[in-house]
Coordinates of C-alpha atoms in Angstrom, one line a residue:
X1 CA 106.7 30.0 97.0
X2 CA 107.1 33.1 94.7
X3 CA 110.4 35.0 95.1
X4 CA 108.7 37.5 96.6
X5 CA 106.8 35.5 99.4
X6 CA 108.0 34.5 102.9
X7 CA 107.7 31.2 103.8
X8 CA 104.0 29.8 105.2
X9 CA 104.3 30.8 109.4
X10 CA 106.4 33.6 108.7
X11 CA 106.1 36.3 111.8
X12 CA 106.1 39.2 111.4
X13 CA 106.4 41.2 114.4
X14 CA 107.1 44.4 116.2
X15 CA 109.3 45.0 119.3
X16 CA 109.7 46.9 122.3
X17 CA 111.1 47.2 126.3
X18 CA 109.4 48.1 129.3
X19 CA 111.3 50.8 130.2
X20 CA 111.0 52.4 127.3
X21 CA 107.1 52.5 126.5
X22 CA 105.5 51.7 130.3
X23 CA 105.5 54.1 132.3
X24 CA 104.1 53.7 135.5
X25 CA 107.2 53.8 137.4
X26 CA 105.9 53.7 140.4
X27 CA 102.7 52.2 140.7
X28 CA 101.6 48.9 141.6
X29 CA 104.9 48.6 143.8
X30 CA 107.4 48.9 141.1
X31 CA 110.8 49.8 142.4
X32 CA 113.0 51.7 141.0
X33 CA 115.5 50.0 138.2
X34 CA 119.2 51.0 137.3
X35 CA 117.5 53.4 134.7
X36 CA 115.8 55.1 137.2
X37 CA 118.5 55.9 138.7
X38 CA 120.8 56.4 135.7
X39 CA 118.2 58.9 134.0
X40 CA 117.9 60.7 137.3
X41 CA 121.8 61.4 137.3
X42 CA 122.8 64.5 135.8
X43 CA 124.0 64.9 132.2
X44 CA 123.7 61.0 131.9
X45 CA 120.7 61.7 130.0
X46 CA 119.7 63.8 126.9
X47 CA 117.3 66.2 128.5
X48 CA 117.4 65.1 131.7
X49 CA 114.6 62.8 129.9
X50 CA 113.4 59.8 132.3
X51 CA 110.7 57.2 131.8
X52 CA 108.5 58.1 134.5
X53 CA 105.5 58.5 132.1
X54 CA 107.4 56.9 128.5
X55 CA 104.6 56.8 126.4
X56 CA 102.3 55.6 128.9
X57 CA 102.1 51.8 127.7
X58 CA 100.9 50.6 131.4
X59 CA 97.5 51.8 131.2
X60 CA 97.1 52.2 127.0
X61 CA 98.1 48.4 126.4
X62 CA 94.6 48.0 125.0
X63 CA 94.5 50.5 122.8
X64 CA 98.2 49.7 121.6
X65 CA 97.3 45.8 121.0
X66 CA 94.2 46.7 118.8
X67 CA 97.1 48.8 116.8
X68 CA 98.6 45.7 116.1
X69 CA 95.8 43.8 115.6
X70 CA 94.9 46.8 112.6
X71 CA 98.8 46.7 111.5
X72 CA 98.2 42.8 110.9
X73 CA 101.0 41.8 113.2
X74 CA 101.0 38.2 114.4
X75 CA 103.7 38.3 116.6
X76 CA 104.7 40.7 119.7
X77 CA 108.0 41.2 120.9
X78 CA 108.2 42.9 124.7
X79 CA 110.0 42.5 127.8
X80 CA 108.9 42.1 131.2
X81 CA 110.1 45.0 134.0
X82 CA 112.1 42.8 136.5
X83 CA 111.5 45.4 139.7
X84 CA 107.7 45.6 138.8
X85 CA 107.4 41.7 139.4
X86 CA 110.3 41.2 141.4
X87 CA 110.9 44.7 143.5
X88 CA 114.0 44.0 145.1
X89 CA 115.3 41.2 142.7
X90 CA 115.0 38.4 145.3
X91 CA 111.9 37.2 147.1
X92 CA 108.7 36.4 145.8
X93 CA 106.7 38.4 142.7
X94 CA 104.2 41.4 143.3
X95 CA 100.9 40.0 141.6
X96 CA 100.0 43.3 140.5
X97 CA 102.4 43.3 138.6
X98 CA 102.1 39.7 136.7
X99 CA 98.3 40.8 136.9
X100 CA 99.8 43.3 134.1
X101 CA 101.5 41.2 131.9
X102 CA 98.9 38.8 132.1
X103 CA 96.0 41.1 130.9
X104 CA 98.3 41.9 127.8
X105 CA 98.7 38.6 127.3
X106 CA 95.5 37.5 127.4
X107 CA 94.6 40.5 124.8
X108 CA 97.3 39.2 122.5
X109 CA 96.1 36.0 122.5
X110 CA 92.1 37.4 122.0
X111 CA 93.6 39.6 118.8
X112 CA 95.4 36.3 117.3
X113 CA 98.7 38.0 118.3
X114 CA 101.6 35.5 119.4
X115 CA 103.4 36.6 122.8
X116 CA 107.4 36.8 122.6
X117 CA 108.5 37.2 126.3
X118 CA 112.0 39.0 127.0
X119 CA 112.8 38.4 130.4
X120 CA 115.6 40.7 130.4
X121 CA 116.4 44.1 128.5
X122 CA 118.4 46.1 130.6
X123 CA 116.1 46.9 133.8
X124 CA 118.1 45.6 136.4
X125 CA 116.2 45.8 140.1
X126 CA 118.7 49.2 141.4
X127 CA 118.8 46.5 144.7
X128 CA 120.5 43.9 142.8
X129 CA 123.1 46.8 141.7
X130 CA 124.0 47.8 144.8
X131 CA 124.5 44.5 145.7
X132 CA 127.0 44.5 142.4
X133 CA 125.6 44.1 139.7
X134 CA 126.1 42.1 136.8
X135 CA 129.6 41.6 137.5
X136 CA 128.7 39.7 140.6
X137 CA 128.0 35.7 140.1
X138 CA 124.8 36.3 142.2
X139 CA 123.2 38.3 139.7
X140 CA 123.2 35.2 137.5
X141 CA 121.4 33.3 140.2
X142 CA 119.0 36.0 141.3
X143 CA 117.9 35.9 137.5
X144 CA 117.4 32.2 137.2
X145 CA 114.8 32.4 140.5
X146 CA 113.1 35.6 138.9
X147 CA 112.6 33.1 135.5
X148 CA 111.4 30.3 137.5
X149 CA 108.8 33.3 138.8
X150 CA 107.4 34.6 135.5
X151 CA 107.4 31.3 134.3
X152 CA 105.4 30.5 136.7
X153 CA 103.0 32.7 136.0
X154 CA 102.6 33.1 132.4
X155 CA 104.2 29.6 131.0
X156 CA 100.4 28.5 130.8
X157 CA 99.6 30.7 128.0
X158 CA 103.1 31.7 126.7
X159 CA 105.0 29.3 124.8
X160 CA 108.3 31.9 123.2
X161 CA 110.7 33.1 125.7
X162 CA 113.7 35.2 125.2
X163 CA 116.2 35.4 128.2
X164 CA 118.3 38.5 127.5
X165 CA 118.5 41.2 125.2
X166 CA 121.6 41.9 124.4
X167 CA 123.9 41.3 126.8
X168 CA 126.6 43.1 125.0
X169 CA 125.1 46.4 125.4
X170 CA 124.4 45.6 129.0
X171 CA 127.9 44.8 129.8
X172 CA 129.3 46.7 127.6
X173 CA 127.6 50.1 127.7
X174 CA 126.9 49.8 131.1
X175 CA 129.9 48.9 132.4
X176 CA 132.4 50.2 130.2
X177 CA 131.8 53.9 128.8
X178 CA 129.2 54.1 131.0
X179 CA 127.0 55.5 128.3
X180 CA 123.9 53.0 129.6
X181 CA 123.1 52.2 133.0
X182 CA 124.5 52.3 136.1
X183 CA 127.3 54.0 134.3
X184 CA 130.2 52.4 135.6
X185 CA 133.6 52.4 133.7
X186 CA 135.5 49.5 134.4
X187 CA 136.8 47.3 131.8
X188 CA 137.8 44.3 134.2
X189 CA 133.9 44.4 135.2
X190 CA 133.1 43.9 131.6
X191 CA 134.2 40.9 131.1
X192 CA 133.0 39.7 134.5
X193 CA 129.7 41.3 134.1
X194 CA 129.9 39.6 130.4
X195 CA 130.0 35.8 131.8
X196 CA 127.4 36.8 134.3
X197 CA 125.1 37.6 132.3
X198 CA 125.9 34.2 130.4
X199 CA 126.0 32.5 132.7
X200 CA 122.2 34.3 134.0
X201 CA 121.0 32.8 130.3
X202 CA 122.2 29.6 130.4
X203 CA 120.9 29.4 134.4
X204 CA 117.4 31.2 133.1
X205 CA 116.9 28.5 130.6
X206 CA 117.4 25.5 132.6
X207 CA 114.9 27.4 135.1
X208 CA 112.4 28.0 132.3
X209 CA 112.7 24.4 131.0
X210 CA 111.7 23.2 134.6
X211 CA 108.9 25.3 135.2
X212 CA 107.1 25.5 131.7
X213 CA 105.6 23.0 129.5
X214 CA 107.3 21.0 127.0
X215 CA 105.9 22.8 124.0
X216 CA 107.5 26.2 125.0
X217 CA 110.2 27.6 123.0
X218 CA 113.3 29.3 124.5
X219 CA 115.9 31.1 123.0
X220 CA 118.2 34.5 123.5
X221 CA 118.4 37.8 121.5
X222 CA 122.1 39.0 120.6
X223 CA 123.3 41.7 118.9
X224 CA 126.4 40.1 117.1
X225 CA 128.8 43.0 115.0
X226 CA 128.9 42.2 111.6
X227 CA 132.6 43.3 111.8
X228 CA 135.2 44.4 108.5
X229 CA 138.6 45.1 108.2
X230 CA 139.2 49.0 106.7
X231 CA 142.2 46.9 104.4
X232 CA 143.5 43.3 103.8
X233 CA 146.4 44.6 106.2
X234 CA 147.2 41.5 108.2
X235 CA 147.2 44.2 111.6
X236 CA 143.9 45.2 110.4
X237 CA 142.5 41.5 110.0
X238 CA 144.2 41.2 113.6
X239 CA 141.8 43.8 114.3
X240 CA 138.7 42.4 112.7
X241 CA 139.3 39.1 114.6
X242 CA 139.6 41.1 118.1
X243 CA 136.5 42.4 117.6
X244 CA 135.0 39.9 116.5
X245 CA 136.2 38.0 119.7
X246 CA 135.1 40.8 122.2
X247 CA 131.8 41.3 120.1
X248 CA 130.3 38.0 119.3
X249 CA 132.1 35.3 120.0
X250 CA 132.5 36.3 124.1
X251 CA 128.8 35.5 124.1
X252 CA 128.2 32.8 121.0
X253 CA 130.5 30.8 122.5
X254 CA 130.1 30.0 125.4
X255 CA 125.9 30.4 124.4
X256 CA 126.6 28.0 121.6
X257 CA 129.5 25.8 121.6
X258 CA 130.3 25.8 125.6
X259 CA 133.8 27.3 125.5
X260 CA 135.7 30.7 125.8
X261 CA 138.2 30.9 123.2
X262 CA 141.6 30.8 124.0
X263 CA 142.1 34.2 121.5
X264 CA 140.0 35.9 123.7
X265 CA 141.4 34.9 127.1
X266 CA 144.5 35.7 125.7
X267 CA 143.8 39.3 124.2
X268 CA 142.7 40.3 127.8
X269 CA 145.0 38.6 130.1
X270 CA 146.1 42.0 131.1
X271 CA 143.1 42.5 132.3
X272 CA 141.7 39.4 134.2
X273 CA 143.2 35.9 134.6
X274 CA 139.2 35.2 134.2
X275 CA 139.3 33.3 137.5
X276 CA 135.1 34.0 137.7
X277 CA 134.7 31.6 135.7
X278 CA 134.4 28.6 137.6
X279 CA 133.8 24.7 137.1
X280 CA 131.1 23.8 135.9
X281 CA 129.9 27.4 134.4
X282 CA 130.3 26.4 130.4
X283 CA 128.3 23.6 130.9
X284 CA 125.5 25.6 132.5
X285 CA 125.5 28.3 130.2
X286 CA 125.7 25.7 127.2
X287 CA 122.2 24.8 127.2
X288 CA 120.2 23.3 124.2
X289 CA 118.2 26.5 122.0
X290 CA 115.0 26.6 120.1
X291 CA 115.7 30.0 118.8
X292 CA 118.2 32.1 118.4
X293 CA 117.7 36.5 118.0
X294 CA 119.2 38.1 115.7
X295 CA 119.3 42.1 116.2
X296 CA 121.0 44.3 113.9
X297 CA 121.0 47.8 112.8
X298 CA 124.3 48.4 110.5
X299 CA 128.2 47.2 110.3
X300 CA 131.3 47.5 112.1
X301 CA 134.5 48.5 110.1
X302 CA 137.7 48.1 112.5
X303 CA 141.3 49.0 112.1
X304 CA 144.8 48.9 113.6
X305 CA 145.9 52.2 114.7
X306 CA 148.5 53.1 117.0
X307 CA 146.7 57.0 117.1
X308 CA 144.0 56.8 120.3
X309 CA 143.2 60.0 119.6
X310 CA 140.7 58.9 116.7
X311 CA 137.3 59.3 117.1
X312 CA 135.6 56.1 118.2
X313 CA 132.9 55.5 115.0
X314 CA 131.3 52.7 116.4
X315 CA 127.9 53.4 116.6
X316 CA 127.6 53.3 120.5
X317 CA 127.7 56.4 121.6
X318 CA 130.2 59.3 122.8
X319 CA 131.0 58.5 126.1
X320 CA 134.9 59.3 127.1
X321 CA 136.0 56.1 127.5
X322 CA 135.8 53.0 125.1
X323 CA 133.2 50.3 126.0
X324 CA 136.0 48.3 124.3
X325 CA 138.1 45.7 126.8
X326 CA 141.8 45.6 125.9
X327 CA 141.5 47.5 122.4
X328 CA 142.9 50.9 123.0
X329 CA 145.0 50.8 120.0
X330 CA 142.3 49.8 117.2
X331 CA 140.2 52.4 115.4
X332 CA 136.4 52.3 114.0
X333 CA 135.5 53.7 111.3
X334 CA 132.0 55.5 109.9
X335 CA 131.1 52.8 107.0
X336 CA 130.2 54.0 103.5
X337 CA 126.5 55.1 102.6
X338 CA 123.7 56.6 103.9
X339 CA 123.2 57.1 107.5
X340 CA 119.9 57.1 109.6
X341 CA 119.0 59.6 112.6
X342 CA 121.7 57.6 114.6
X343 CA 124.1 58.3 112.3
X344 CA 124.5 54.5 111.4
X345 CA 125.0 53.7 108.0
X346 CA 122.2 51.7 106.2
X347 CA 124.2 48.2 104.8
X348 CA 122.0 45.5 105.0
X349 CA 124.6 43.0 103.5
X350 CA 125.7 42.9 107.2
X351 CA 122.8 41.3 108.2
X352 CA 122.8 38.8 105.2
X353 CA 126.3 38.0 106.3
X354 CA 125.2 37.2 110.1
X355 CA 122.5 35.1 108.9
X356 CA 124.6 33.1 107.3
X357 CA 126.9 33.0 109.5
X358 CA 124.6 31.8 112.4
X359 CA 122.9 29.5 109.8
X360 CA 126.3 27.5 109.7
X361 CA 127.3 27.8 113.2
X362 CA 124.0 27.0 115.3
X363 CA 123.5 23.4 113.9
X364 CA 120.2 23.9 112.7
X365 CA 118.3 26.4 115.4
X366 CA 116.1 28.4 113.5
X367 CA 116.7 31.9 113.9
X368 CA 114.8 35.5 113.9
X369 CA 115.6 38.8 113.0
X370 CA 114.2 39.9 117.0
X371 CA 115.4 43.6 116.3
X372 CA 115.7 45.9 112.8
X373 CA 115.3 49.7 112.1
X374 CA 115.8 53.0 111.6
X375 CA 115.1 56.5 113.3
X376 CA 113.9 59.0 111.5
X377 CA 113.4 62.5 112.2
X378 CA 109.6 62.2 111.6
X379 CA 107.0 65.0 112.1
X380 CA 103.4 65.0 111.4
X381 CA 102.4 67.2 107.9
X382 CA 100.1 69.8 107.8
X383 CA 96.9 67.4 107.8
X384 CA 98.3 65.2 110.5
X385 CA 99.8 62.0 108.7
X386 CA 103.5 61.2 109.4
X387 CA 104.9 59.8 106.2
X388 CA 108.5 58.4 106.6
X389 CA 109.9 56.8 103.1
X390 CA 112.7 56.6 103.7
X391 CA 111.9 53.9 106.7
X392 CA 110.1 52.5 104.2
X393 CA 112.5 51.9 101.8
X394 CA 115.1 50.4 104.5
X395 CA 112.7 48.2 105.9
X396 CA 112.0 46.6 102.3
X397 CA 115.6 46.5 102.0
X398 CA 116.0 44.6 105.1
X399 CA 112.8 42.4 104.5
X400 CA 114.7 41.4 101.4
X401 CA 118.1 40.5 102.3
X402 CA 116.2 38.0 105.0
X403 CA 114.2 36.6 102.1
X404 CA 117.6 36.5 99.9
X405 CA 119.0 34.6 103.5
X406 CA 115.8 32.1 103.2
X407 CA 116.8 31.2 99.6
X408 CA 120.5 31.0 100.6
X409 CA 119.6 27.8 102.8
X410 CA 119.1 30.3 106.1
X411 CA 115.8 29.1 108.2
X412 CA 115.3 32.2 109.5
X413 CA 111.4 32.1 110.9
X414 CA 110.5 35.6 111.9
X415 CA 111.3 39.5 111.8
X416 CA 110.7 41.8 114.4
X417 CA 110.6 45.5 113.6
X418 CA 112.1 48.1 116.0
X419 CA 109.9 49.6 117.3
X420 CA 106.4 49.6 117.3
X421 CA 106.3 52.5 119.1
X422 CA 108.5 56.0 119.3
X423 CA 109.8 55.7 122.7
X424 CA 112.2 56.4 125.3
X425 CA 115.5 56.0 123.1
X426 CA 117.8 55.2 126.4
X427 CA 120.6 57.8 126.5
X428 CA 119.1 60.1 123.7
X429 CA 116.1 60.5 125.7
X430 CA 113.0 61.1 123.6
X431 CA 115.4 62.6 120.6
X432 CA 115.3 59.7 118.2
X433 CA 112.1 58.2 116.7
X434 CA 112.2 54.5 116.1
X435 CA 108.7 53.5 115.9
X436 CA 106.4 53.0 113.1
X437 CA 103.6 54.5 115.0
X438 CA 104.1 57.9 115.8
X439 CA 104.1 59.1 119.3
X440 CA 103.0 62.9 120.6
X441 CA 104.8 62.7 123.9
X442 CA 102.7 65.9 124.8
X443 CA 99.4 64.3 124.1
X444 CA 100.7 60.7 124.1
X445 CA 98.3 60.4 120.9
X446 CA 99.0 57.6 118.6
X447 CA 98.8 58.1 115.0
X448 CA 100.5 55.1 112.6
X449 CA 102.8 56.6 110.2
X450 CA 103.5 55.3 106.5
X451 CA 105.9 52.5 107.4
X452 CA 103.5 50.8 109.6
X453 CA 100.8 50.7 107.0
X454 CA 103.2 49.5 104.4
X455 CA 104.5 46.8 106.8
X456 CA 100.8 46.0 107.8
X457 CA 100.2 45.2 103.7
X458 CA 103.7 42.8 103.8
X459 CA 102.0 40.9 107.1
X460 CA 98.9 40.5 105.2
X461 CA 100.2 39.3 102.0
X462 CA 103.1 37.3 103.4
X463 CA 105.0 39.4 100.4
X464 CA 107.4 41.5 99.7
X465 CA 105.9 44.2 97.5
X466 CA 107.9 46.2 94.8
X467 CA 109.3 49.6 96.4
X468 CA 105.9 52.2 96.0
X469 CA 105.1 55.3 97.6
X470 CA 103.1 55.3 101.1
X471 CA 100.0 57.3 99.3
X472 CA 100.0 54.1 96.5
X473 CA 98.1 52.8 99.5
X474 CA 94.7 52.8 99.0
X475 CA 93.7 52.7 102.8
X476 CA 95.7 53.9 105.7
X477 CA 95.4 51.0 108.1
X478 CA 93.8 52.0 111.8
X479 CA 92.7 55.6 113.3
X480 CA 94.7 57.5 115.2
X481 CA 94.2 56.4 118.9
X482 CA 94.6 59.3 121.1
X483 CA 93.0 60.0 124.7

């Protein structure tokens, strides 16, 4: 293997989430999920933006896999809508609905494209949240039987399976500054909503393992803070290793190593004596992996300060209150460099430092970048083409810190770009443009912008080309699918 090559098998993949590309949201007796409700709560919302319509995904899934197929993509990374299958979160599934997701399964499959199943990415049935929500134990349980259901259904032609898509954001965001769905801002119900949702993995993989075949592969998708110190301050390591605690290790360990650690129990005994978690619980959640996600978009640079009138820099948005449990009194800070459309800084030594990290901490489970990108303010030129360098040119810097990860003993076995699509950006509403194909959200017309015909030659070639201008291209890869 050349230095420039990925291994033989590589994937290379795009990603996306129902809410954010279906549509559709009430047809086929979908219910309505926390988003619904969220984006239909003023001011919660850029725009008052909802996903209603998205980007129409629901009835263009055709169209959208033969995109792949043209972008060379042999992987696809998307997550089932929980209240389309499962309306009220309990009770049995809505064939309608698995009839969707097992049409676009089936044209994966037809297109040589490998289906990645997400069960979970933030769609919560608005039943189940009423009933709670995540910080209620029965959450967890009402998950495991709406596993066993989809499994059920598509384990006979689906063999990778994702549980949860990053379960900090959905207790985190959602439960602490409010900034995501429901919008509730209560940092005792983080934590609880944090084992939950733990606990709902390790639960939703023993379910999977019963109902699906013995060649399927199961694994989770986190989002783990590559976290920094601002100084070599000992209160400012303190910091780092808080974070740290409340970022990754709240979910890795448990997820990985079947314990809580005593730091973190510790750092927010003010805040719970953690009596939720009860026997038995570690050992559930602690279940064997054959993959673990990666997702990552830019560092975390933490400080002590005693000032809680700082601006919070940490990349998840501007709500009033901190999604932070127990961590009023240390600061985050903008990182150096240059920022994307989010304002997050482009570093990708972060991720180099995760993958290593994970590497020596997982025992051997290969791993997958199941998340990376940027937005870009893209518009289409004069005669129609949306070129977007500057995506280029962070994914190639990304694509090579994972190969510079392989070579450093990493078995990291796949990358999925974020997103295949523009989309539904969640609290920005349709502000921020993540996709490589570009989206008219008039029209809803399709047109693949420079990335993705850059990213299609690196899934061809299996190889990591030098850094060249989208027009070095000689062919631009597809037509632009519109209605």
């Amino acid at each position: 293997m050349s230095q420039s090559s990925f291994p033989a098998n590589f994937l290379f993949g795009s990603a996306t989430s129902a809410y954010q590309i279906e549509g559709a949201a009430d047809e086929d007796g979908r219910t309505p999920s926390i988003w619904d409700t969220f984006c239909r709560t003023p001011g919660k919302v850029l725009g008052g933006d909802t996903g209603d319509v998205a980007v129409d995904h629901y009835h263009r899934w055709r169209d959208d896999v033969q995109l792949m197929a043209d972008l060379n993509l042999n992987a696809y990374r998307f997550s089932i809508s929980w209240s389309r299958v499962q309306p009220t979160g309990r009770g049995p599934a809505v064939q309608r609905g698995l009839d969707f997701y097992r049409s676009l399964v089936d044209e994966l499959l037809a297109k040589g494209i490998t289906p990645w199943i997400t069960l979970y990415h933030w769609d919560l049935p608005q039943e189940l949240e009423d009933a709670g929500g995540w910080p209620e134990r029965a959450t967890a349980e009402r998950f495991a039987e709406y596993a066993s259901l989809v499994a059920g259904a598509l384990g006979d032609r689906v063999e990778r399976w994702t549980t949860l898509n990053e379960p900090w954001c959905s207790a985190y965001l959602g439960y602490g500054s409010g900034v995501h769905a429901p919008g509730r801002t209560d940092h005792a119900d983080v934590l609880r909503a944090a084992h939950h949702l733990n606990l709902a993995h390790g639960l939703g993989t023993q379910a999977l393992r019963a109902a699906l075949p013995g060649r399927a592969q199961i694994g989770v998708s986190i989002n783990p803070a590559a976290v920094r110190a601002l100084t070599d301050d000992p209160d400012d390591l303190d910091a780092r290793r808080r974070i740290d605690a409340l970022a990754n290790r709240i979910f890795d360990g448990p997820m990985l190593r079947g314990v809580y650690d005593e730091d973190l129990i510790q750092d927010t005994s003010r805040l719970t004596d953690w009596s939720f978690v009860k026997d038995g619980d570690l050992a559930d959640i602690h279940q064997p992996l054959d993959a673990l996600g990666i997702n990552y978009y830019t560092p975390t640079l933490v400080s002590a300060s005693a000032d809680r009138k700082l601006p919070r820099r940490d990349g998840h948005g501007g709500g009033e209150q901190s999604p932070w449990p127990a961590a009023e009194d240390i600061a985050f800070h903008q990182t150096p460099g240059e920022t994307t459309d989010m304002g997050w800084t482009i570093d990708p030594t972060g991720l180099h430092d995760l993958l290593m990290h994970y590497h020596r901490e997982t025992g051997g489970i290969p791993l997958y970048i199941t998340e990376n990108g940027m937005a870009c303010d893209d518009k289409p030129s004069p005669d129609g083409t949306v070129h977007d360098p500057d995506r280029i040119a962070y994914l190639h810097s990304h694509l090579g810190t994972v190969q510079r990860a392989i070579a450093d003993g990493a078995d990291v076995r796949g990358y999925f770009l974020w997103s295949l699509l523009d989309n539904f950006e969640w609290a920005y509403g349709y502000s921020k443009r993540f996709g490589t194909v570009y989206v008219d959200f008039e029209s809803l017309a399709r047109i693949p912008k420079s990335s993705a015909r850059w990213y299609a030659e690196v899934a061809r070639t299996g190889e990591l080309p030098a850094l060249r201008t989208p027009d070095a291209l000689e062919e631009p890869v597809g037509d632009p699918v519109a209605d």
